[in-house]
Amino acid sequence: MKSTKFTPVPLTKAETDKKWWEIGDFFRRNSLWLLMYCTGCCAIELPPAMTSAYDMERLGMGPMATPRQADILLVSGYLSLKTLRRLIYTYEQMSEPRYVVALGSCPINGGIYHDSHAVINQLDQYIPVDVYVAGCMPNTEAVMNGFVDLMDQIKHKRANGWKKYHENYSWYKANQITSLGEVDVHDEFHE
Amino acid sequence: MNSMNNIERVKEIVEKVAKVRKFEQIDKFQIAFEIEKNDVHQTLSALKLAGWKQLSYLSAIDWIETSKFELVYVLFNWDEALYIQIRAMIEREAAEMNSIISIFPGAKYYEREAHEFFGINFPGNPDYHKQLILENWDDIPPLRKDFDPSVYSDRKFPKREYSVDYSVKDPENKSFEKIKEREKRALSLRTGGQKK
Ligand code: SF4
């Protein structure tokens, strides 16, 4: 008679890893912690998104105070050269996997600051962006929709910005250096 | 004391120490004096003694046609509702103005800002040439009128490229006609299919 005993099929290392990633992604996408880098006016959409009006908490999202424990870097609005330096610094401190959500038309193509001497035009030249939310400013429904899109992307393994950053590190660094000159932060108040 | 007397009083103070080239009353609470560059320090210290002891702002204006910079010192008094602007013209080429940090120490940062954005030198201020707001700036000072921000932006920052079919100028683009069709249909539904 054939045995009814369950014999597990041995998995390869890659397969086991994949399973663990799926489990990890499930928990990760249901408890996302945001690091809010409120650079521009789009940040005004966050209070309604976080408080009882739209209540981000019901999606399992919450604010986080430090980059090392956050999952999402939320760039809300325009980035001047000076803030871009600090943003790259912050992004590189975050632990992986890390996702970037950019709000507003300013990080997409410069928005109303497209011809300014101080504001960059396209954020994804410097760090990889997973979700863009268009609008100037995007309304809160759009912001929430952006977060749901990000969860969807994580579920379907499409939120790969942080991997791209590893693969194309030299390309990103070259772009950063063209626009910034020097990426390291030097200022007299911190040295 | 009402503001009318106040203005007379300030006029007296300023005229005693400086040659006033132009006086302007902007509104009830703001007056402006245009004086010689060399009288600025005396005027500011006289006004400081008279109670205008806060320097609200130091700014500059680039008059490129006449090749001058205009410096504007805005003084504020905590007891009287009257702002005073002291304006002085300086040459645009190799622009230079003696620092006022011996009178208003807080001007240190305003002078650094004016140096950064207009390229005005302030001898007397030990670190006017240090960077304050811009980091690693590599062009002429950005608030001078001969600086073109969009050229700088095009040179420094990569732009997003859009394929032409997003452009409304594209002759192949039929979206306007489609919108018209849709509007017509919406209108016809609203009137129950009848022409009005
Ligand atoms: S997209 Fe509009 S609202 Fe957002 S930062 Fe830019 S200018 Fe401000």
XYZ file of C-alpha atoms in Angstrom, chain B residues 7 21 51 75 93 111 114 124 136 141 144:
11
model
C 8.082 111.175 10.925
C 18.928 112.820 -1.632
C 14.995 103.649 19.310
C 14.897 99.376 10.600
C 31.373 96.913 -10.812
C 25.679 90.608 4.404
C 23.870 89.720 -0.174
C 34.778 94.665 7.948
C 29.136 74.885 -4.165
C 25.660 85.317 -8.343
C 22.032 89.560 -10.618
